[in-house]
Tab-separated table of C-alpha atoms and ligand atoms in Angstrom:
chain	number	residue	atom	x	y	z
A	1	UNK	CA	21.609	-21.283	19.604
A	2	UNK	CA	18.923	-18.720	21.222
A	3	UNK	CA	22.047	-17.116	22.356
A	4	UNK	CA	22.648	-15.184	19.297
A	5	UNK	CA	18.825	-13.792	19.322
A	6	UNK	CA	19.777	-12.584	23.062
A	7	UNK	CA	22.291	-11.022	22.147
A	8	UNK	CA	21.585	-9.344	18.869
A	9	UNK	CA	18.235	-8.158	21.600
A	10	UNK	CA	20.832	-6.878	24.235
A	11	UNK	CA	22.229	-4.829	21.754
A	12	UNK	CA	19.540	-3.672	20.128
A	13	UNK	CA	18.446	-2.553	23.293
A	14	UNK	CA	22.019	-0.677	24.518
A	15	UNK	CA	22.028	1.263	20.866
A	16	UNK	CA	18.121	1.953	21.363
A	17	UNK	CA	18.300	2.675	24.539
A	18	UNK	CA	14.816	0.743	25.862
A	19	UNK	CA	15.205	-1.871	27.828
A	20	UNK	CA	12.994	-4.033	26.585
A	21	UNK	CA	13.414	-5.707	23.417
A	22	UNK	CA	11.925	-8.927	21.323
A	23	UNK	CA	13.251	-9.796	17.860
A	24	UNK	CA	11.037	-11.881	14.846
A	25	UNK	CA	11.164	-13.180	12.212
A	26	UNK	CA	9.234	-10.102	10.387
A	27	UNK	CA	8.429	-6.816	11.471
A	28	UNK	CA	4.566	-6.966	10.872
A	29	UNK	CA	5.089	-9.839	13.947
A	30	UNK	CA	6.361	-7.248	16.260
A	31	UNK	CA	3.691	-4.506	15.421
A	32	UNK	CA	1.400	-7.845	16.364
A	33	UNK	CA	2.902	-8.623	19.692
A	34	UNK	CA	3.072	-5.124	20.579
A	35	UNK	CA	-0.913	-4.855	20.052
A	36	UNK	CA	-1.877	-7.854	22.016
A	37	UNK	CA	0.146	-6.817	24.606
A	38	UNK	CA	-1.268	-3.278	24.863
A	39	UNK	CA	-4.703	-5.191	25.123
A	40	UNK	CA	-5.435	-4.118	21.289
A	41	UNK	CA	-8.674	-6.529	20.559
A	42	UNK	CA	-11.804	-6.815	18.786
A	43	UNK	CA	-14.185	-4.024	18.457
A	44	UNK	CA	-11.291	-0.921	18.761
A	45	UNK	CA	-9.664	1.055	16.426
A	46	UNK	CA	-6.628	1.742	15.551
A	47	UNK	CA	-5.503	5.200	14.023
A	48	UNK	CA	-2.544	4.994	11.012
A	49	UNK	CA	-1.999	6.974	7.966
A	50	UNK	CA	-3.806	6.154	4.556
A	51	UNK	CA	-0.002	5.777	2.675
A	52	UNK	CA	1.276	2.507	4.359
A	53	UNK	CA	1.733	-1.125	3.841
A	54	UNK	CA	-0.670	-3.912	3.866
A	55	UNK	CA	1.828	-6.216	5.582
A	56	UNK	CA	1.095	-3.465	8.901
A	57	UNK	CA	-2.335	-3.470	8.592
A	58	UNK	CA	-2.872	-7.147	8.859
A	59	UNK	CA	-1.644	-7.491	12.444
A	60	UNK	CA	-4.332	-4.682	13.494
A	61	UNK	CA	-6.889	-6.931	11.508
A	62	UNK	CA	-5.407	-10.126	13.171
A	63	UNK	CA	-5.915	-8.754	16.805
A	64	UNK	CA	-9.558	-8.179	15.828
A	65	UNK	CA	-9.309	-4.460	15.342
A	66	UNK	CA	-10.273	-2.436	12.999
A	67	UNK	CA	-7.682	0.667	10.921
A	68	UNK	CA	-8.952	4.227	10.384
A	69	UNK	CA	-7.013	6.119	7.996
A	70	UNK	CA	-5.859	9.227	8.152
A	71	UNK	CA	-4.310	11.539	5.581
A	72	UNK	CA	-1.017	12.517	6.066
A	73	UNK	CA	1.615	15.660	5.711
A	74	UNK	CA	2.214	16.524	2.514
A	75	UNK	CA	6.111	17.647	3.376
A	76	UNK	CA	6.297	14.686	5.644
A	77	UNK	CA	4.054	11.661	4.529
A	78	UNK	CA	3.371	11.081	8.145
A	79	UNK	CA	0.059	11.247	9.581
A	80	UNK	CA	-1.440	14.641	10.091
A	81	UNK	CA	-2.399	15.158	14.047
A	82	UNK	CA	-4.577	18.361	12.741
A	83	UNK	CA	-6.921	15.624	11.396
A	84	UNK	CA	-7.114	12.368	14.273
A	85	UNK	CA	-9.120	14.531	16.562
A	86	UNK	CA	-12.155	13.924	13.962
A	87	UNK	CA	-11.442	10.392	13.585
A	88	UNK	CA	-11.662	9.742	17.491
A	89	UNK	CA	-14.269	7.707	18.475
A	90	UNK	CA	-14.731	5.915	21.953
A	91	UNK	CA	-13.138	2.710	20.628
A	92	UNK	CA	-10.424	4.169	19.659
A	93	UNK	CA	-7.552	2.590	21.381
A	94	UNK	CA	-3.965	3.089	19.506
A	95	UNK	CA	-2.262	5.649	16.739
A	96	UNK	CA	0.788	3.873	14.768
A	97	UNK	CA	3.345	7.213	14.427
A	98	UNK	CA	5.019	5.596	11.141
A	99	UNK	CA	7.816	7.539	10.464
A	100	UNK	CA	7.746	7.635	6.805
A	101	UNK	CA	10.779	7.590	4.583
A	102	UNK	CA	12.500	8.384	7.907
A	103	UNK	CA	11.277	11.548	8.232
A	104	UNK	CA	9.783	11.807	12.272
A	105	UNK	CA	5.933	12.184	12.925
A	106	UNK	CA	4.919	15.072	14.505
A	107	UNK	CA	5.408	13.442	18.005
A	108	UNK	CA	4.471	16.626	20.234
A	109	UNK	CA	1.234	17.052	18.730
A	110	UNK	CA	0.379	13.223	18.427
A	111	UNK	CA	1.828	12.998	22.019
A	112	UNK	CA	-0.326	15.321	23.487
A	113	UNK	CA	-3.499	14.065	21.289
A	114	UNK	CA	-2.475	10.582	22.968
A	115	UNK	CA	-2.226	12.061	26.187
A	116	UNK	CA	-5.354	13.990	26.349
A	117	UNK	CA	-7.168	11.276	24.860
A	118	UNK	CA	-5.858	8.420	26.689
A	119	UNK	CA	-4.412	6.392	23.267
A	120	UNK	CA	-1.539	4.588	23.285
A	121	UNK	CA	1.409	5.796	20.428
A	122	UNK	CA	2.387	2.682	18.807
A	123	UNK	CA	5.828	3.993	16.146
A	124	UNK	CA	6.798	2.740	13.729
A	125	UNK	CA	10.536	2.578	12.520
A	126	UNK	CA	10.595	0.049	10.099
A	127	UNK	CA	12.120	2.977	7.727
A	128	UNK	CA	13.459	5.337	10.294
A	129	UNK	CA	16.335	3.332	12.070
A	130	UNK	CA	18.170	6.610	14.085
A	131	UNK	CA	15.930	8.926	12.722
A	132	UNK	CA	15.738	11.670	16.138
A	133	UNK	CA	12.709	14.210	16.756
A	134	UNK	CA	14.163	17.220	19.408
A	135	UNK	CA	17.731	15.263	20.066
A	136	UNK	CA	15.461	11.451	21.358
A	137	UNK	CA	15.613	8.639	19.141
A	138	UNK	CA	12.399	7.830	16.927
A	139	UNK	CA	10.571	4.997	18.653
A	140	UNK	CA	11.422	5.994	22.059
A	141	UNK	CA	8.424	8.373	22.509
A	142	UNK	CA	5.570	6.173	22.555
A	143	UNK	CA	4.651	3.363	24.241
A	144	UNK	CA	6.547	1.020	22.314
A	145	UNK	CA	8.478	1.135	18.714
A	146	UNK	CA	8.928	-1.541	16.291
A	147	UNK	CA	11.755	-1.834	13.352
A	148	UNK	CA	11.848	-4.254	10.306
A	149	UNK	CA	15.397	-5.672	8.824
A	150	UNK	CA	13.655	-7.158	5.596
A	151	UNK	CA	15.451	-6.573	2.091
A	152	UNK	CA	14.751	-3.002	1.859
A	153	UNK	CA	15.105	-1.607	5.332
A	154	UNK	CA	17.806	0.551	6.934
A	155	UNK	CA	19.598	-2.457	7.834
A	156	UNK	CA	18.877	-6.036	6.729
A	157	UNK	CA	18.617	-9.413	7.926
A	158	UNK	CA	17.445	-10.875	5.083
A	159	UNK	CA	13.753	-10.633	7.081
A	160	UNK	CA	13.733	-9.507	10.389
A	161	UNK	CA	12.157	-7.041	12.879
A	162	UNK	CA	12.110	-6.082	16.381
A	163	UNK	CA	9.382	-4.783	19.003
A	164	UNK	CA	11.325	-2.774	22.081
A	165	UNK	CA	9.791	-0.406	24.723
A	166	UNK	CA	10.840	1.161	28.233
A	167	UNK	CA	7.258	0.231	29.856
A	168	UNK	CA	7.845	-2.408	32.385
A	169	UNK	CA	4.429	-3.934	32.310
A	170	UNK	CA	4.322	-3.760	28.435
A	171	UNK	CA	7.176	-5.499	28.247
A	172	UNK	CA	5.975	-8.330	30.719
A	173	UNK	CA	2.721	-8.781	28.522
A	174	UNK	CA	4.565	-9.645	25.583
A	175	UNK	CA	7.060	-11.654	27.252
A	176	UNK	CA	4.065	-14.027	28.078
A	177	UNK	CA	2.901	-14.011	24.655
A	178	UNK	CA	6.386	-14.670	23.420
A	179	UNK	CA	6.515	-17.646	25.640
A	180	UNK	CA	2.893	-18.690	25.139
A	181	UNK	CA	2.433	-18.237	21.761
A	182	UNK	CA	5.665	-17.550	19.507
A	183	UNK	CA	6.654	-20.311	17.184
A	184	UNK	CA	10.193	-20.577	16.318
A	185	UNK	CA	10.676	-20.292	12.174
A	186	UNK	CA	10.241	-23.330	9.957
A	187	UNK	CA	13.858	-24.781	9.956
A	188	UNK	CA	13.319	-24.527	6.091
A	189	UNK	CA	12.601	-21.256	5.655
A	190	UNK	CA	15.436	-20.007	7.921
A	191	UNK	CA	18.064	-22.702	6.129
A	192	UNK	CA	16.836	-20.446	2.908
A	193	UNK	CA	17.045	-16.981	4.564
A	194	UNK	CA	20.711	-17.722	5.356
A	195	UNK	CA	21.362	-18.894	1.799
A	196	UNK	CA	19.724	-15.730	0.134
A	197	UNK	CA	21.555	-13.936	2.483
A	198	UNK	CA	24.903	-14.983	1.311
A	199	UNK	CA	23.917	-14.226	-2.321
A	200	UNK	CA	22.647	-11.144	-1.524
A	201	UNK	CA	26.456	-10.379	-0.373
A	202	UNK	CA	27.402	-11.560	-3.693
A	203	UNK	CA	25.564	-8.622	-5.461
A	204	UNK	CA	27.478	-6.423	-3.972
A	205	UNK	CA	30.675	-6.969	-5.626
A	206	UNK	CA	30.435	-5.773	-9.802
A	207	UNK	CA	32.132	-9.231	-10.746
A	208	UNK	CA	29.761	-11.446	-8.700
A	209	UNK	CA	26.559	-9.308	-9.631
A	210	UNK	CA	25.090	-11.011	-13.012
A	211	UNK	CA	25.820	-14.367	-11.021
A	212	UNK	CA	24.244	-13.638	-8.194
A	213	UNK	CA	21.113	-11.780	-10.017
A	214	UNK	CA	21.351	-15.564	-12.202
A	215	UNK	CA	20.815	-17.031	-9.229
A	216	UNK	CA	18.142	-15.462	-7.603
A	217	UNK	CA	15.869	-15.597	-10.620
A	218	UNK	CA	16.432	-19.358	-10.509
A	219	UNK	CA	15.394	-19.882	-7.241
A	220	UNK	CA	12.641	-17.400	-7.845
A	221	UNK	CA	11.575	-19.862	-10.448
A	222	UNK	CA	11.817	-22.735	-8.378
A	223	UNK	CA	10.084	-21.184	-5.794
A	224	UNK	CA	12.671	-21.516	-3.316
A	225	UNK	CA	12.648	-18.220	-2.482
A	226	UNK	CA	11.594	-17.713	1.293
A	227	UNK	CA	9.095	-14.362	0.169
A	228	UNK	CA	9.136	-11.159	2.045
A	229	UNK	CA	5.026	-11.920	1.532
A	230	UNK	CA	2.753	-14.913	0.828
A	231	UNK	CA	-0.366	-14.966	-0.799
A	232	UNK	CA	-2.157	-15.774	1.857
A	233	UNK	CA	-1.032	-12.198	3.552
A	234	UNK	CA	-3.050	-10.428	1.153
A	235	UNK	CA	-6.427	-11.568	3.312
A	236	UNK	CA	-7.073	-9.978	6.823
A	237	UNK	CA	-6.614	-13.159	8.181
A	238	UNK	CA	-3.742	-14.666	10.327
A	239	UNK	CA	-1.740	-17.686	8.672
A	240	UNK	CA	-0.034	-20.767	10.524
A	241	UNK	CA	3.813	-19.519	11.570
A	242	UNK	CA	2.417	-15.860	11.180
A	243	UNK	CA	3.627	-15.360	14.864
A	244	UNK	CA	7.535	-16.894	14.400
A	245	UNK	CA	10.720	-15.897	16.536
A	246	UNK	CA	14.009	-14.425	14.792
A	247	UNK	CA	16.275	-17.162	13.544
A	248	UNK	CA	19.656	-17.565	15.082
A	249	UNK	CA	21.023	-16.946	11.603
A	250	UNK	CA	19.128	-13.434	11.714
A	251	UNK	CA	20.019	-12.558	15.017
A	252	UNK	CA	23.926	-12.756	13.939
A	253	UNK	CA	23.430	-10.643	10.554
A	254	UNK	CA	21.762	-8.277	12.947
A	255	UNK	CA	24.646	-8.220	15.279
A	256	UNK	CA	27.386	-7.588	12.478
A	257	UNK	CA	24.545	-5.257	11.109
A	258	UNK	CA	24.418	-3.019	14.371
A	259	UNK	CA	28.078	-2.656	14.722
A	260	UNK	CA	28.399	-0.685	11.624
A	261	UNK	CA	25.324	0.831	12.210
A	262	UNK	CA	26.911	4.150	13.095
A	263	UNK	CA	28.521	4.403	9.779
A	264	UNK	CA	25.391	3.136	8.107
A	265	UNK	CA	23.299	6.148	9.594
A	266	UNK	CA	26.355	9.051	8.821
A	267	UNK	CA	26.070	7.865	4.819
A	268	UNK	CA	22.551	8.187	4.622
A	269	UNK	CA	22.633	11.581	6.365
A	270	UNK	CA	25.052	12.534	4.103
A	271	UNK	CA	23.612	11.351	0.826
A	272	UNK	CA	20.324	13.026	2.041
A	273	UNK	CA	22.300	16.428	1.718
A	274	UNK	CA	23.793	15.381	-1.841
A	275	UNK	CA	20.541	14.169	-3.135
A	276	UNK	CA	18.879	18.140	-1.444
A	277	UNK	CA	21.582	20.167	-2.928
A	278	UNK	CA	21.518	18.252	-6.423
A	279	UNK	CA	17.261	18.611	-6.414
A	280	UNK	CA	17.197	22.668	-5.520
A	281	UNK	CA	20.665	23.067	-8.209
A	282	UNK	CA	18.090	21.643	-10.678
A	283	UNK	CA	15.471	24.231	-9.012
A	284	UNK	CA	12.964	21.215	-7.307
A	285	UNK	CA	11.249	21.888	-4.629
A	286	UNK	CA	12.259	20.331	-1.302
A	287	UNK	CA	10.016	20.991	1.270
A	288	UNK	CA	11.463	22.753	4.218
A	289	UNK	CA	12.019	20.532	7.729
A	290	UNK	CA	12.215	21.845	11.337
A	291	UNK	CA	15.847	22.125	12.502
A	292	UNK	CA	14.719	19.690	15.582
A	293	UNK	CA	14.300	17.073	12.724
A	294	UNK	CA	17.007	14.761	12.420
A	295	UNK	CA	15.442	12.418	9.832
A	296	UNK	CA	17.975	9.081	8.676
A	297	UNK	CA	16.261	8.368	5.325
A	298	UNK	CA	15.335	4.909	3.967
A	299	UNK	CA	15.741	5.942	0.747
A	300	UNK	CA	14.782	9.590	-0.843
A	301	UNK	CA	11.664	10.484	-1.686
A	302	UNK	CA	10.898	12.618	-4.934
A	303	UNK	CA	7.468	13.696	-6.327
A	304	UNK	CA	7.762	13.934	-10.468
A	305	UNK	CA	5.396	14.731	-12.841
A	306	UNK	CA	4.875	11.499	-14.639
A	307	UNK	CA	5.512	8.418	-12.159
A	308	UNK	CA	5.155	5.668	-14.828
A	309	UNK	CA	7.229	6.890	-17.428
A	310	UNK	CA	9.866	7.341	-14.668
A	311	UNK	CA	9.479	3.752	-13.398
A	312	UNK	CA	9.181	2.747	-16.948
A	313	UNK	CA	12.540	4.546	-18.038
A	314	UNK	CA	14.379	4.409	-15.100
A	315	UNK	CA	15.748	0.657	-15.570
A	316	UNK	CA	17.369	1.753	-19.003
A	317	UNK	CA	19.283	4.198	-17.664
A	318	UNK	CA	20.785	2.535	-14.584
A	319	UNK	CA	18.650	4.250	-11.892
A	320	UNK	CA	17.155	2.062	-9.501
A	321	UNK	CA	13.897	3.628	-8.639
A	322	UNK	CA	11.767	2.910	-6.040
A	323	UNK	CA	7.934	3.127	-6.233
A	324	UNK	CA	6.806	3.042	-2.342
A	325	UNK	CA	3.778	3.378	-1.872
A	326	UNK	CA	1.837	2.695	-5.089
A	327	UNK	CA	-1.620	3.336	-3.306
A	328	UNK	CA	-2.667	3.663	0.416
A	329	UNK	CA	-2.308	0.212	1.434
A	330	UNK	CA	0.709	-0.922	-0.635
A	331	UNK	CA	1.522	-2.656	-2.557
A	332	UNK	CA	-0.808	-2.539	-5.750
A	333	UNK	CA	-2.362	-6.226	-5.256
A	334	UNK	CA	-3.791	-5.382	-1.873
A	335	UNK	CA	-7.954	-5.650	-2.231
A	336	UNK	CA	-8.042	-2.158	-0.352
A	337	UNK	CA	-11.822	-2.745	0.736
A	338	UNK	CA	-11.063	-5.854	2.349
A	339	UNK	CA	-9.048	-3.253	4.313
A	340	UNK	CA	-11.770	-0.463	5.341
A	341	UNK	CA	-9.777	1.746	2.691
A	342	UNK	CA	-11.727	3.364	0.635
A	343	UNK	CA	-11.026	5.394	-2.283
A	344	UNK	CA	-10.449	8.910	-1.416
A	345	UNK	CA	-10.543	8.687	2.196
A	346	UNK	CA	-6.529	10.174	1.955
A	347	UNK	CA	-6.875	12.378	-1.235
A	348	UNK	CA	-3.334	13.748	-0.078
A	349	UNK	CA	-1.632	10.302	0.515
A	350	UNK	CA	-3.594	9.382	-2.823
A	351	UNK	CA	-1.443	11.973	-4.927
A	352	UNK	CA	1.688	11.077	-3.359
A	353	UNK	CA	1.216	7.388	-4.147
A	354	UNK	CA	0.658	9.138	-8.021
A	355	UNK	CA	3.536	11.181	-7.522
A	356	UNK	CA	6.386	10.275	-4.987
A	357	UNK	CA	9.368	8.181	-6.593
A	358	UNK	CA	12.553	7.499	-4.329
A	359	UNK	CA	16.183	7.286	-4.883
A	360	UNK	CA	18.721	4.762	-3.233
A	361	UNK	CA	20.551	5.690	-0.082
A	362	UNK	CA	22.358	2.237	1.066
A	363	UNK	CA	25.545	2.056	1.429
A	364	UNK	CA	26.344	0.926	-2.023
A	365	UNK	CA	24.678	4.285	-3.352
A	366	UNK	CA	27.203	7.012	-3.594
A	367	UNK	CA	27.259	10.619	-4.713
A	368	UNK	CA	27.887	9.483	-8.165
A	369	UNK	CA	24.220	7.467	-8.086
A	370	UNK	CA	22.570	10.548	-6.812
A	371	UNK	CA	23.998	12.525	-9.816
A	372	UNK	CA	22.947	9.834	-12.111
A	373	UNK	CA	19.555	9.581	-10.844
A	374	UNK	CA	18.401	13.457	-10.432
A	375	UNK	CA	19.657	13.593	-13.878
A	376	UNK	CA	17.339	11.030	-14.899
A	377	UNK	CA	14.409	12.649	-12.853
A	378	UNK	CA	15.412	16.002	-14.768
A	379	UNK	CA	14.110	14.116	-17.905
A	380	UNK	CA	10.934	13.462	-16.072
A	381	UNK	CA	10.420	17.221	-14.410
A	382	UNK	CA	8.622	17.486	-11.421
A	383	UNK	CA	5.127	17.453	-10.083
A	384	UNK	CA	3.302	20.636	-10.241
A	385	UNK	CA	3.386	22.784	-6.922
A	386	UNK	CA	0.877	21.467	-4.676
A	387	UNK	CA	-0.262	24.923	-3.060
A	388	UNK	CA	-3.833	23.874	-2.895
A	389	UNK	CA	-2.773	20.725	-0.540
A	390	UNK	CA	-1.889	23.062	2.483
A	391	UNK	CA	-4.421	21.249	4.954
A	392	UNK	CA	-7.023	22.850	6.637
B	1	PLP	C1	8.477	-2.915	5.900
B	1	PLP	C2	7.515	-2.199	6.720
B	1	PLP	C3	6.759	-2.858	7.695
B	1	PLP	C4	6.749	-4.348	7.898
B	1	PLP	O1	7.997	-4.919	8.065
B	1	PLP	P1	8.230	-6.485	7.711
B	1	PLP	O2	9.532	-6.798	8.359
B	1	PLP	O3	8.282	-6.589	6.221
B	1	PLP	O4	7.122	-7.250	8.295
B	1	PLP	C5	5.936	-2.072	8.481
B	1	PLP	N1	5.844	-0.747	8.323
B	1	PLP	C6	6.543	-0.089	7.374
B	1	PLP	C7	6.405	1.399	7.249
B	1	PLP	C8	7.389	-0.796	6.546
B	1	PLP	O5	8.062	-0.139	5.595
């Protein structure tokens, strides 16, 4: 039974390279076991970039913490380094290096900021699966890296996420809190992974799609749905079955999941070039990258001049437009000062959450989807230049 979890592990550690790795049932429960095993308690603080998700604040909340916000790159979305010397205070304990989009952190400068400072660098990968910085694999620089397979991520198990790092005694602090603490996942809940799971095959295929999307919205309905979020996730406060273990059904998605995973990685390379050369044809700006950026995108990010009409439009003309992240702390339901967020702490991550869009990269997206969509952006136009957002 556990097997499967082993081994979907061992081979999430041979294609990562770390040694150590723990699967979960969620991401956000590896970004927890990674803080409690770094020591990450109450009182400190813990550094991450103003244009993230609620779900990965909540474990920094759970371990008693407390987030500080930073602004972030415009050409990147990732945290700005030029600006965490200011937030440093002597409690400060961690910086989360969340690869946004895919696109790789800065890791020399945060490195170095780590070193000098004494911080541990926390990444995280839940959208940069084989995303490299200077040749090395994102999430191999810091002291540990974490991943999520949910719905929407590089690659899927329904829900899903995994904590890994090279750091011997790391590793044997969470492997005591796995065994101490971890709860396997309600028997229920995995039983309905595995059946959403199958369905979500079924959309796939054109002549199984309007039954499939029929069947969803039933369940949905009958709340039978097993949530990528409750309700009770929207409070800074840790829920029963919060902590749970990757399902065996999981573990063996993930394991047909990460043999294809080289193919999975060489489309959405490629489709980030189709979806670059289609955006400057049209005479968009796309901001420049350093050669020693290898970034495997998530899905592709585009800043337009009127986000709601586009999200309003897009539906009607078969684009499948994404709206990550609608404010700092997605998504738009979080209570943002129950989070230490306040409004225009990030004034650069606050336009992009006004601005950024993003365009569909999985493997069911082809070049004929990115021609479809940029035309549909075309209708939109872009966001005006954003010279005045150079940083300090
Ligand atoms: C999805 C996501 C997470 C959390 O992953 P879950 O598996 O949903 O818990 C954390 N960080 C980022 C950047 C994400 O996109």
């Amino acid at each position: 039974m556990a097997d499967a979890v082993r081994q979907f592990e061992e081979a999430f550690a041979s294609w990562s390279g770390l040694a150590h790795t723990f699967a979960f049932w969620k991401g956000r429960a590896a970004l927890y076991a990674v803080l409690r095993g770094l020591g990450v308690g109450s009182g400190d603080e813990v550094l991450l970039p103003g244009y993230t998700c609620v779900m990965n604040v909540n474990p920094i909340k759970y371990v008693g913490a407390r987030p500080v916000y930073a602004d972030i790159d415009p050409a990147t979305f990732n945290i700005d380094p030029r600006l965490l010397e200011a937030k440093l205070t002597p409690r400060t304990r961690a910086i989360i290096a969340q690869h946004t989009y895919g696109y790789p952190c800065d890791m020399d400068a945060l490195l170095a900021l780590a070193g000098r400072r004494g911080l541990a660098v926390i990444e995280d990968c839940c959208l940069a699966l084989g995303s490299t910085y200077k040749g090395r694999l994102c999430g191999t620089f810091g002291a540990a890296g974490y991943w999520s397979f949910q719905w929407n991520k590089p690659f899927t198990t329904g829900l899903g996420g995994m904590a890994a790092t090279a750091e011997e005694s790391l590793a044997g602090k969470i492997r005591a809190l796995v065994a101490g603490e971890l709860r396997p996942p309600s028997t229920k809940a995995a039983m309905m992974l595995t059946l959403e799971r199958a369905i979500y095959r079924l959309l796939i295929f054109p002549r199984t799609t309007a039954a499939a999307t029929a069947l969803f919205r039933w369940m949905t309905r009958k709340r039978i749905v097993v949530g990528s979020s409750d309700s009770g996730e929207f409070e800074p406060t840790m829920g029963e079955g919060f902590f749970a273990g990757m399902s065996p059904g999981q573990a063996r998605a993930g394991l047909r999941q990460i043999r294809k995973v080289a193919a999975n990685l060489a489309h959405r390379r490629a489709m980030r070039k189709v979806y670059e050369d289609l955006l400057r044809e049209a005479k968009w700006e796309v901001p420049p990258l350093p050669d020693f950026m290898d970034p495997v995108l998530v899905r592709y990010p585009v800043r337009v001049a009127d986000k709601a009409r586009a999200v309003a439009e897009a539906p009607r003309h078969g684009v499948e437009l994404g709206t990550w992240f609608e404010i700092p702390l997605h998504p738009k339901e979080t209570p943002m000062e129950r989070y230490d967020y306040e409004a225009g702490m990030c004034p650069v991550a606050e336009r992009a959450c006004r601005e950024v869009v993003n365009l569909p990269m999985h493997p069911r997206a082809d070049e004929a989807t990115a021609r479809r969509s940029v035309e549909f952006l075309k209708t939109i136009g872009p966001a005006p230049p954003r010279a005045s957002e150079k940083g300090p």
